Coordinates of C-alpha atoms in Angstrom, one line a residue:
M1 CA -1.3 54.5 50.1
A2 CA -2.2 51.6 52.2
T3 CA 0.3 50.8 54.6
D4 CA -1.1 47.5 55.9
L5 CA -3.2 44.4 54.3
F6 CA -6.3 43.6 56.2
V7 CA -6.4 40.0 56.8
G8 CA -9.2 39.3 59.4
G9 CA -10.4 39.9 63.3
G10 CA -9.0 38.2 66.1
G11 CA -9.7 38.5 69.8
P12 CA -12.5 36.5 71.8
D13 CA -15.1 38.0 69.7
Y14 CA -12.7 38.6 66.5
G15 CA -13.0 42.4 66.3
E16 CA -9.7 43.0 66.9
K17 CA -8.4 43.6 63.4
Q18 CA -5.2 41.2 62.0
H19 CA -3.1 43.3 59.5
L20 CA 0.0 42.1 57.5
V21 CA 2.2 45.1 57.7
L22 CA 3.1 45.7 53.8
G23 CA 6.6 47.2 55.0
Y24 CA 7.4 43.8 56.3
A25 CA 5.8 41.8 53.5
N26 CA 9.0 41.3 51.8
R27 CA 10.2 38.9 55.3
H28 CA 8.3 36.1 53.7
G29 CA 5.6 34.2 55.1
L30 CA 4.1 30.6 55.4
I31 CA 0.6 29.7 54.7
A32 CA -0.1 25.9 56.5
G33 CA -2.7 23.8 57.3
A34 CA -4.8 20.2 56.3
T35 CA -6.5 20.0 53.4
G36 CA -9.8 21.6 53.3
T37 CA -8.9 24.5 56.1
G38 CA -9.2 27.5 54.4
K39 CA -5.6 27.8 52.5
T40 CA -6.7 28.4 48.9
V41 CA -8.9 31.7 50.6
T42 CA -6.3 32.8 52.6
L43 CA -3.9 33.0 49.5
Q44 CA -6.7 34.7 47.7
I45 CA -7.6 37.4 49.9
L46 CA -3.6 38.2 50.6
A47 CA -3.3 38.2 46.8
E48 CA -6.3 40.7 47.0
G49 CA -4.8 43.2 49.2
F50 CA -1.2 43.1 47.5
S51 CA -3.0 43.9 43.9
N52 CA -4.9 46.9 45.7
A53 CA -1.8 48.1 47.0
G54 CA -0.2 48.2 43.5
V55 CA 1.8 45.2 44.3
P56 CA 2.0 42.3 41.5
V57 CA 1.4 38.6 42.4
F58 CA 2.4 35.5 41.1
M59 CA 0.3 32.2 42.4
A60 CA 0.2 29.0 40.6
D61 CA -3.6 27.7 40.6
V62 CA -3.1 24.0 41.6
K63 CA -7.3 23.3 41.5
G64 CA -8.2 25.8 39.6
D65 CA -9.9 27.9 41.8
L66 CA -8.0 30.9 41.7
S67 CA -9.1 31.9 38.0
G68 CA -12.0 33.4 40.0
M69 CA -10.1 36.5 40.7
A70 CA -10.8 37.7 37.3
K71 CA -14.4 38.1 38.3
A72 CA -16.2 39.9 40.7
G73 CA -18.1 38.1 43.5
S74 CA -21.9 38.5 43.0
E75 CA -24.7 38.9 45.6
A76 CA -26.6 36.4 43.5
S77 CA -24.3 33.8 45.2
K78 CA -25.1 31.3 47.8
L79 CA -21.9 32.3 49.9
H80 CA -23.4 36.4 49.6
G81 CA -25.1 35.9 53.2
P82 CA -22.2 34.5 54.7
F83 CA -19.9 36.7 53.3
T84 CA -21.5 39.7 54.4
E85 CA -22.4 38.3 57.7
R86 CA -18.6 37.5 58.6
A87 CA -17.3 41.0 57.4
A88 CA -19.6 42.8 59.8
K89 CA -18.4 40.5 62.4
I90 CA -14.7 41.2 62.0
G91 CA -15.5 45.1 61.4
F92 CA -14.8 45.0 57.5
E93 CA -16.6 48.3 57.1
D94 CA -16.0 48.6 53.4
Y95 CA -16.5 45.2 52.2
A96 CA -17.4 45.1 48.4
Y97 CA -17.1 42.8 45.8
Q98 CA -14.5 43.6 42.9
D99 CA -12.9 41.7 40.4
F100 CA -8.8 42.1 39.3
P101 CA -6.6 42.8 37.0
V102 CA -5.3 38.9 36.5
C103 CA -2.8 37.6 33.6
F104 CA -3.5 33.7 33.1
W105 CA -0.1 32.0 32.1
D106 CA 0.5 27.9 31.1
L107 CA 3.6 26.0 30.4
F108 CA 1.2 24.3 28.3
G109 CA -0.2 27.0 26.4
G110 CA -4.0 26.0 26.4
Q111 CA -5.1 28.2 29.4
G112 CA -2.8 31.3 29.4
H113 CA 0.1 32.8 27.5
P114 CA 2.7 30.6 27.2
V115 CA 5.5 30.3 29.5
R116 CA 8.9 29.5 28.3
T117 CA 12.8 29.8 29.1
T118 CA 15.9 28.5 27.8
V119 CA 17.8 25.1 28.7
A120 CA 20.9 28.0 29.4
E121 CA 18.7 30.0 31.5
M122 CA 17.5 26.9 33.5
G123 CA 21.5 25.9 34.3
P124 CA 22.7 22.5 35.0
L125 CA 21.9 22.6 38.5
L126 CA 17.7 22.7 38.1
L127 CA 18.0 20.7 35.0
A128 CA 19.8 17.8 36.8
R129 CA 17.2 18.2 39.7
L130 CA 14.2 18.2 37.0
L131 CA 15.8 15.0 35.0
E132 CA 16.4 13.0 38.7
L133 CA 20.3 12.6 37.6
S134 CA 22.8 10.8 39.5
E135 CA 26.2 12.8 40.5
A136 CA 28.1 11.1 37.7
Q137 CA 25.0 12.2 35.1
E138 CA 24.9 15.7 36.5
G139 CA 28.7 16.0 36.1
I140 CA 28.4 15.0 32.2
L141 CA 25.6 17.8 32.1
N142 CA 27.8 20.5 33.4
I143 CA 30.5 19.1 30.9
A144 CA 27.8 19.9 27.8
F145 CA 26.7 23.2 29.6
R146 CA 30.3 24.1 29.3
L147 CA 31.6 23.0 25.8
A148 CA 28.8 25.0 24.6
D149 CA 29.3 27.9 26.3
E150 CA 33.3 27.4 24.8
E151 CA 32.0 26.7 21.4
G152 CA 29.3 29.4 21.1
M153 CA 26.8 26.8 20.8
P154 CA 23.2 28.6 22.3
L155 CA 21.3 25.8 24.4
L156 CA 18.0 26.7 24.0
D157 CA 15.6 24.1 23.4
L158 CA 15.9 20.1 24.2
E159 CA 16.4 19.2 20.7
D160 CA 19.8 21.5 21.1
L161 CA 20.7 19.9 24.4
R162 CA 20.2 16.1 23.1
S163 CA 22.8 16.9 19.7
M164 CA 25.4 18.5 22.2
L165 CA 25.1 15.4 24.1
V166 CA 25.6 13.4 20.9
W167 CA 28.6 15.3 19.9
L168 CA 29.9 15.0 23.5
G169 CA 29.6 11.5 22.9
E170 CA 31.1 11.0 19.8
N171 CA 34.1 13.1 20.9
R172 CA 34.6 11.7 24.5
T173 CA 37.8 10.2 24.0
E174 CA 39.7 13.2 23.2
L175 CA 37.3 15.3 25.9
S176 CA 37.9 12.9 28.6
L177 CA 41.4 14.0 28.8
R178 CA 40.4 17.5 29.7
Y179 CA 37.2 17.3 31.4
G180 CA 37.5 13.6 33.7
N181 CA 35.3 10.4 32.0
I182 CA 32.6 10.5 30.1
S183 CA 30.6 7.6 30.1
V184 CA 28.4 6.6 27.1
A185 CA 26.2 4.9 29.6
S186 CA 25.5 8.1 31.6
I187 CA 24.9 10.2 28.5
G188 CA 22.3 7.5 27.5
A189 CA 20.9 7.6 31.1
I190 CA 20.2 11.8 30.3
Q191 CA 18.9 10.9 27.0
R192 CA 16.6 8.5 28.4
R193 CA 15.2 11.0 31.0
L194 CA 15.1 13.8 28.3
L195 CA 12.5 11.8 27.0
V196 CA 10.8 11.2 29.9
L197 CA 10.6 14.8 30.4
E198 CA 9.5 15.4 26.7
N199 CA 6.4 12.6 27.1
Q200 CA 5.6 14.9 30.4
G201 CA 5.4 17.9 28.3
G202 CA 8.6 19.6 29.0
T203 CA 9.7 20.0 25.2
A204 CA 6.5 23.0 25.6
F205 CA 8.6 24.8 28.2
F206 CA 11.9 25.0 26.6
G207 CA 12.4 27.3 23.7
E208 CA 12.2 30.7 23.1
P209 CA 10.3 33.9 22.9
A210 CA 11.4 33.0 27.0
L211 CA 9.5 34.8 29.6
D212 CA 10.2 38.6 30.2
L213 CA 9.8 39.1 33.8
N214 CA 8.5 42.7 33.4
D215 CA 5.6 41.2 31.8
M216 CA 4.5 39.9 35.0
M217 CA 5.4 42.9 37.4
R218 CA 2.9 45.5 35.9
V219 CA 0.3 47.9 37.5
D220 CA -3.2 48.5 35.6
G221 CA -4.3 52.1 34.9
A222 CA -5.9 52.3 38.3
G223 CA -2.5 51.8 40.0
R224 CA -3.6 48.0 40.7
G225 CA -0.6 45.1 40.9
Q226 CA -1.2 42.2 38.4
V227 CA -2.4 39.1 39.5
N228 CA -0.4 36.7 37.6
V229 CA -2.3 33.0 37.7
L230 CA -0.2 30.2 36.1
A231 CA -2.8 27.3 35.3
A232 CA -1.0 24.2 37.1
D233 CA -4.0 21.6 37.4
A234 CA -2.9 19.8 34.3
L235 CA 0.7 20.8 35.7
M236 CA 0.6 18.8 39.0
G237 CA 0.6 15.6 36.9
A238 CA 4.3 16.1 36.2
P239 CA 5.3 17.3 40.1
R240 CA 9.2 17.6 39.5
L241 CA 8.6 19.9 36.3
Y242 CA 6.2 22.1 38.6
A243 CA 8.3 22.4 41.4
T244 CA 11.9 23.3 39.5
F245 CA 9.6 25.8 37.1
L246 CA 8.9 27.7 40.4
L247 CA 12.1 27.5 41.8
W248 CA 13.6 28.6 38.4
L249 CA 11.2 31.5 38.2
L250 CA 12.3 32.8 41.7
S251 CA 15.8 32.3 40.9
E252 CA 15.4 34.6 38.0
L253 CA 13.8 37.2 39.9
F254 CA 16.8 37.0 42.7
E255 CA 19.3 37.2 39.4
E256 CA 17.6 40.0 37.3
L257 CA 16.1 42.5 39.8
P258 CA 18.2 44.8 41.7
E259 CA 19.0 45.6 45.2
V260 CA 16.2 47.8 47.1
G261 CA 16.7 47.5 50.5
D262 CA 13.7 47.8 52.8
P263 CA 10.8 49.1 50.5
E264 CA 7.6 50.8 51.7
K265 CA 6.0 47.7 50.0
P266 CA 7.4 44.5 48.0
K267 CA 8.0 45.1 44.3
F268 CA 6.6 41.6 43.9
V269 CA 5.1 38.7 45.9
F270 CA 5.5 35.3 45.0
F271 CA 3.2 32.5 46.4
F272 CA 4.5 28.8 46.2
D273 CA 1.7 26.6 46.4
E274 CA 2.3 22.7 47.3
A275 CA 5.6 23.8 48.6
H276 CA 6.6 20.3 49.6
L277 CA 7.0 19.3 46.3
L278 CA 9.8 21.5 46.1
F279 CA 11.7 19.9 49.2
D280 CA 11.0 16.2 48.5
D281 CA 14.2 14.3 48.2
A282 CA 15.8 17.6 47.3
P283 CA 19.8 17.1 47.4
K284 CA 21.6 19.2 49.7
A285 CA 23.0 21.6 47.2
L286 CA 19.3 22.6 45.9
V287 CA 18.2 23.2 49.5
D288 CA 21.2 25.5 50.0
K289 CA 20.0 27.4 47.1
V290 CA 16.9 28.1 47.7
E291 CA 17.6 29.3 51.5
Q292 CA 20.2 31.6 49.8
V293 CA 17.7 32.7 47.5
A294 CA 15.4 33.0 50.3
R295 CA 17.7 34.8 52.8
L296 CA 19.1 37.5 49.7
I297 CA 15.8 38.6 47.7
R298 CA 13.8 39.9 50.4
S299 CA 16.5 43.0 49.8
K300 CA 15.2 43.6 46.0
G301 CA 11.7 43.7 47.5
V302 CA 10.2 40.2 46.9
G303 CA 8.3 38.3 49.4
V304 CA 7.9 34.7 49.2
Y305 CA 4.9 33.1 50.9
F306 CA 5.1 28.9 51.0
V307 CA 1.7 27.4 51.0
T308 CA 1.5 23.8 52.3
Q309 CA 0.0 21.3 54.6
S310 CA 2.2 21.2 57.7
P311 CA 5.4 23.6 58.6
D312 CA 7.7 20.5 58.8
D313 CA 7.6 20.4 55.1
I314 CA 10.1 23.2 54.9
P315 CA 13.2 22.8 55.9
E316 CA 14.1 24.6 59.2
D317 CA 16.5 26.9 58.1
I318 CA 14.4 28.3 55.7
L319 CA 11.1 28.1 57.8
G320 CA 13.2 30.3 60.6
Q321 CA 12.8 33.4 57.9
L322 CA 9.1 33.0 57.3
G323 CA 8.0 36.2 59.1
N324 CA 4.4 36.3 58.6
R325 CA 2.3 32.9 59.7
V326 CA -1.5 32.1 58.7
Q327 CA -1.7 28.5 60.1
H328 CA -5.0 26.9 59.8
A329 CA -6.0 23.8 61.2
L330 CA -3.8 20.5 61.6
R331 CA -5.0 17.0 62.5
A332 CA -3.0 15.0 64.9
F333 CA -3.9 11.6 64.1
T334 CA -0.6 10.2 64.1
A335 CA 3.0 10.5 66.0
R336 CA 4.2 12.2 63.0
D337 CA 1.2 14.7 62.8
Q338 CA 1.6 15.2 66.6
K339 CA 5.5 16.3 66.2
A340 CA 4.5 18.5 63.7
L341 CA 2.0 20.0 65.7
R342 CA 4.3 20.8 68.5
L343 CA 6.7 22.4 65.9
A344 CA 3.7 24.6 64.0
A345 CA 2.9 25.8 68.0
E346 CA 6.8 26.4 69.0
T347 CA 7.3 28.7 66.0
Y348 CA 4.6 31.2 67.2
R349 CA 4.8 33.9 70.1
E350 CA 2.8 32.9 73.4
N351 CA -0.4 34.4 73.9
P352 CA -1.9 33.8 77.3
A353 CA -5.2 34.1 76.3
F354 CA -5.1 30.8 74.8
D355 CA -2.8 27.6 74.2
I356 CA -1.6 27.5 70.8
E357 CA -1.2 24.1 70.1
T358 CA -4.9 23.4 71.3
A359 CA -6.2 26.1 69.1
I360 CA -4.0 24.9 65.8
R361 CA -6.3 21.8 66.5
E362 CA -9.3 23.3 67.5
V363 CA -9.8 26.4 64.8
G364 CA -12.5 25.9 62.1
V365 CA -12.6 26.4 58.3
G366 CA -11.7 29.6 57.3
E367 CA -10.1 30.8 60.8
A368 CA -6.6 30.3 61.8
V369 CA -3.9 31.1 64.3
T370 CA -1.9 34.2 62.6
S371 CA 1.3 36.2 63.6
F372 CA 2.5 38.8 61.6
L373 CA 5.5 41.0 62.0
Q374 CA 5.2 44.1 64.0
K375 CA 7.3 47.3 64.4
K376 CA 11.5 46.4 63.9
G377 CA 10.1 43.3 62.7
V378 CA 9.4 41.9 65.8
P379 CA 7.0 38.8 65.7
G380 CA 3.1 39.9 66.7
M381 CA 1.6 37.7 69.2
A382 CA -0.4 34.7 68.0
E383 CA -4.1 35.6 67.3
R384 CA -6.9 33.0 66.3
T385 CA -8.3 35.0 63.7
L386 CA -11.4 34.8 61.2
I387 CA -10.1 35.4 57.8
R388 CA -12.3 38.0 56.0
P389 CA -14.3 37.4 52.9
P390 CA -12.9 37.5 49.8
S391 CA -14.1 40.3 47.3
S392 CA -13.6 38.2 44.0
Q393 CA -15.5 35.0 42.7
L394 CA -14.8 32.0 45.2
G395 CA -14.4 29.3 42.7
P396 CA -13.4 28.8 39.1
I397 CA -14.7 30.9 36.2
T398 CA -15.9 29.3 32.9
P399 CA -13.6 28.5 30.3
A400 CA -15.5 31.1 28.1
E401 CA -15.0 33.8 30.6
R402 CA -11.0 32.7 30.7
G403 CA -11.0 33.2 27.5
G404 CA -12.3 36.5 27.3
V405 CA -10.0 37.4 30.2
M406 CA -7.1 36.1 27.4
G407 CA -8.2 37.8 24.4
A408 CA -8.4 41.1 25.8
S409 CA -5.0 40.9 27.2
D410 CA -2.4 42.8 25.6
L411 CA 0.2 40.6 26.0
R412 CA -1.7 38.6 23.2
G413 CA 0.3 37.3 20.8
K414 CA 3.4 37.9 22.1
Y415 CA 4.7 34.3 23.9
E416 CA 2.0 32.3 21.3
T417 CA 4.2 31.8 18.5
R418 CA 7.3 29.4 19.0
V419 CA 10.4 31.2 17.5
D420 CA 13.7 28.6 16.7
R421 CA 16.7 30.5 15.7
R422 CA 19.7 28.9 15.0
S423 CA 21.2 27.2 17.9
A424 CA 23.7 24.3 19.1
H425 CA 21.4 22.0 17.2
E426 CA 21.4 23.5 13.7
M427 CA 25.4 24.3 14.3
L428 CA 26.3 20.7 14.9
R429 CA 24.4 19.6 11.9
E430 CA 26.3 22.3 9.9
R431 CA 29.6 21.1 10.8
A432 CA 28.3 17.4 10.2
E433 CA 27.2 18.7 6.6
A434 CA 30.5 20.4 5.9
A435 CA 32.5 17.4 7.0
A436 CA 30.8 15.3 4.9
T437 CA 31.2 18.0 1.9
A438 CA 34.4 17.5 2.5
A439 CA 34.9 13.9 2.3
E440 CA 33.2 13.8 -0.7
A441 CA 35.5 16.4 -2.4
A442 CA 38.5 14.6 -1.2
E443 CA 37.6 11.4 -2.8
R444 CA 36.4 12.9 -6.1
E445 CA 40.1 14.0 -5.9
E446 CA 41.4 10.9 -5.4
E447 CA 39.4 9.4 -7.9
E448 CA 40.5 11.8 -10.3
M449 CA 44.8 11.1 -9.5
A450 CA 43.3 7.4 -9.0
A451 CA 42.2 7.8 -13.0
Q452 CA 44.9 10.1 -14.2
E453 CA 47.8 7.4 -13.3
R454 CA 45.8 4.5 -14.8
E455 CA 45.7 6.4 -18.0
Y456 CA 49.3 7.2 -17.7
R457 CA 50.3 3.3 -17.0
S458 CA 48.3 2.4 -20.0
A459 CA 49.7 5.0 -22.2
R460 CA 53.0 3.7 -21.3
R461 CA 52.4 -0.1 -21.8
Y462 CA 50.9 1.0 -25.4
T463 CA 54.1 2.5 -26.6
G464 CA 56.5 0.0 -25.1
T465 CA 58.6 2.7 -24.0
R466 CA 59.5 3.6 -20.4
V467 CA 58.8 7.5 -21.2
T468 CA 56.9 8.8 -24.2
R469 CA 56.0 12.3 -23.1
S470 CA 56.4 15.2 -24.9
T471 CA 58.4 18.0 -23.7
S472 CA 55.6 19.8 -22.7
G473 CA 54.4 16.5 -21.4
A474 CA 57.2 16.3 -19.0
S475 CA 56.7 19.8 -18.0
T476 CA 53.0 19.0 -16.8
R477 CA 54.6 16.1 -14.9
R478 CA 56.8 17.8 -13.2
D479 CA 54.1 20.5 -12.5
R480 CA 52.6 17.8 -11.1
E481 CA 55.2 16.1 -9.0
S482 CA 56.4 19.3 -7.4
P483 CA 52.9 21.4 -6.0
S484 CA 53.3 24.3 -3.4
F485 CA 53.5 23.5 0.0
G486 CA 49.7 24.8 0.6
E487 CA 48.4 22.5 -2.5
A488 CA 50.7 19.3 -0.9
M489 CA 49.0 20.2 2.5
G490 CA 45.5 20.1 1.3
K491 CA 45.9 17.0 -0.7
M492 CA 47.2 15.5 2.4
V493 CA 43.9 16.2 4.3
M494 CA 41.8 15.2 1.9
K495 CA 43.4 12.0 1.2
E496 CA 43.2 11.3 5.1
L497 CA 39.5 12.2 5.4
T498 CA 38.9 9.9 2.5
G499 CA 41.0 7.0 4.3
T500 CA 39.5 5.2 6.9
T501 CA 40.1 7.2 10.0
G502 CA 38.2 10.2 7.8
R503 CA 35.5 8.3 7.0
R504 CA 34.9 7.1 10.4
I505 CA 34.8 10.5 11.9
V506 CA 32.5 11.7 9.1
R507 CA 30.5 8.7 10.0
G508 CA 30.4 9.0 13.8
V509 CA 29.1 12.8 13.3
L510 CA 26.4 11.8 11.1
G511 CA 25.1 8.8 12.0
G512 CA 25.2 9.7 15.9
L513 CA 23.8 13.0 15.3
F514 CA 20.8 12.0 12.9
K515 CA 20.1 8.6 15.1
A516 CA 19.5 11.1 18.0
R517 CA 16.7 13.2 16.7

């Protein structure tokens, strides 16, 4: 069994092998550097190493390049010569081309298996972040979730949430006494944000069948970990949806996986590309949650690797937990850039052979300043490292090749067909229909009683006497005038439903519900 991952060569002539120790890979990591400095290749070779060690990984393919992991590199490639030269220079003796067991995923279902979750599983905190709600609006969202739980109404998709918000608004007077003020304006604002989310394609993400995490945490027949690649090129058009989805997936791993302590190797490795999107304008409650997850999830055997341009994109409390570092070049053109450069240099263990700040500024493409945890979790000394070449294809595969991988997947068909089971929207519609039916029945009853009364009065006027009913008629009248207690209560309720108040209730339920559809 492999005990570490070969990352590249360090030292004066790049002949000193640099390894990421598998036993410390769940202590998280950082891959940083300016655009075009080699971050994607570093992500790719780390994913290859983890897969060969039997560790499943997840990563978002922001530029479309990572799909190449499904195909072996080729000697016919123009990069074959430079790659073999680099392998020889860093002592990568067993360098060879190979493909990897890739499984493609896509929130929109076009370039991979659809990925879904339910509104209930997302939860109000992440959903409020996704919708960019104010504090007051987030409070109303929490009330909607609470009521859905109390009423036994599953919130599965956005239609369920919309209907629940309408019901909340229709009953706001009674509910405000119990939960606090429920503003119609705030409900309307949430509905508008849901419309924006739908226009961004968010409707496809919420529903069933929901993602089973076990389908990502698999190994193939050769013992290699599955490489889960999320198609994120189109998703980046909705950056808030992208960041919220990745945070939801990380939270699901945290909540569902059992404690394993410090395993010999991770159970799963999660690469969070474009990590700055997670923290841009994030409320403190959300940052605190990410910090908590990052601190505790390592005991569940999950390693989290943030990929971003600058270390200062990551909050300091979270940055301090990232033990394995690969820092590609940073450019210091502005005062902010210079501050970020100093921050990056200060997080490394000093090496007397070179100045770290200068090295971070000067390293070339495919080279980085690295530091990996060593024995007892002590940070390794910083090294200028030439990153090893990838074994899989560098760059994207063709759409036909992607289709072939998807067609051969044993998950094909499991997620492709959407399921719409009975949930909050259907339950509220049934309530509205039942109320309408009861109101119609009560109205018919009232009309029948009015017709009988008119007939009696007409007959009395016709005979010219005060009472002209027979004994049997009198008996019938007494029976009608002396109903049972249950009959009396039933007629009273029906009469109320047909009155002004009753009609207003039914109209509110029906009108509000169907206008929101």
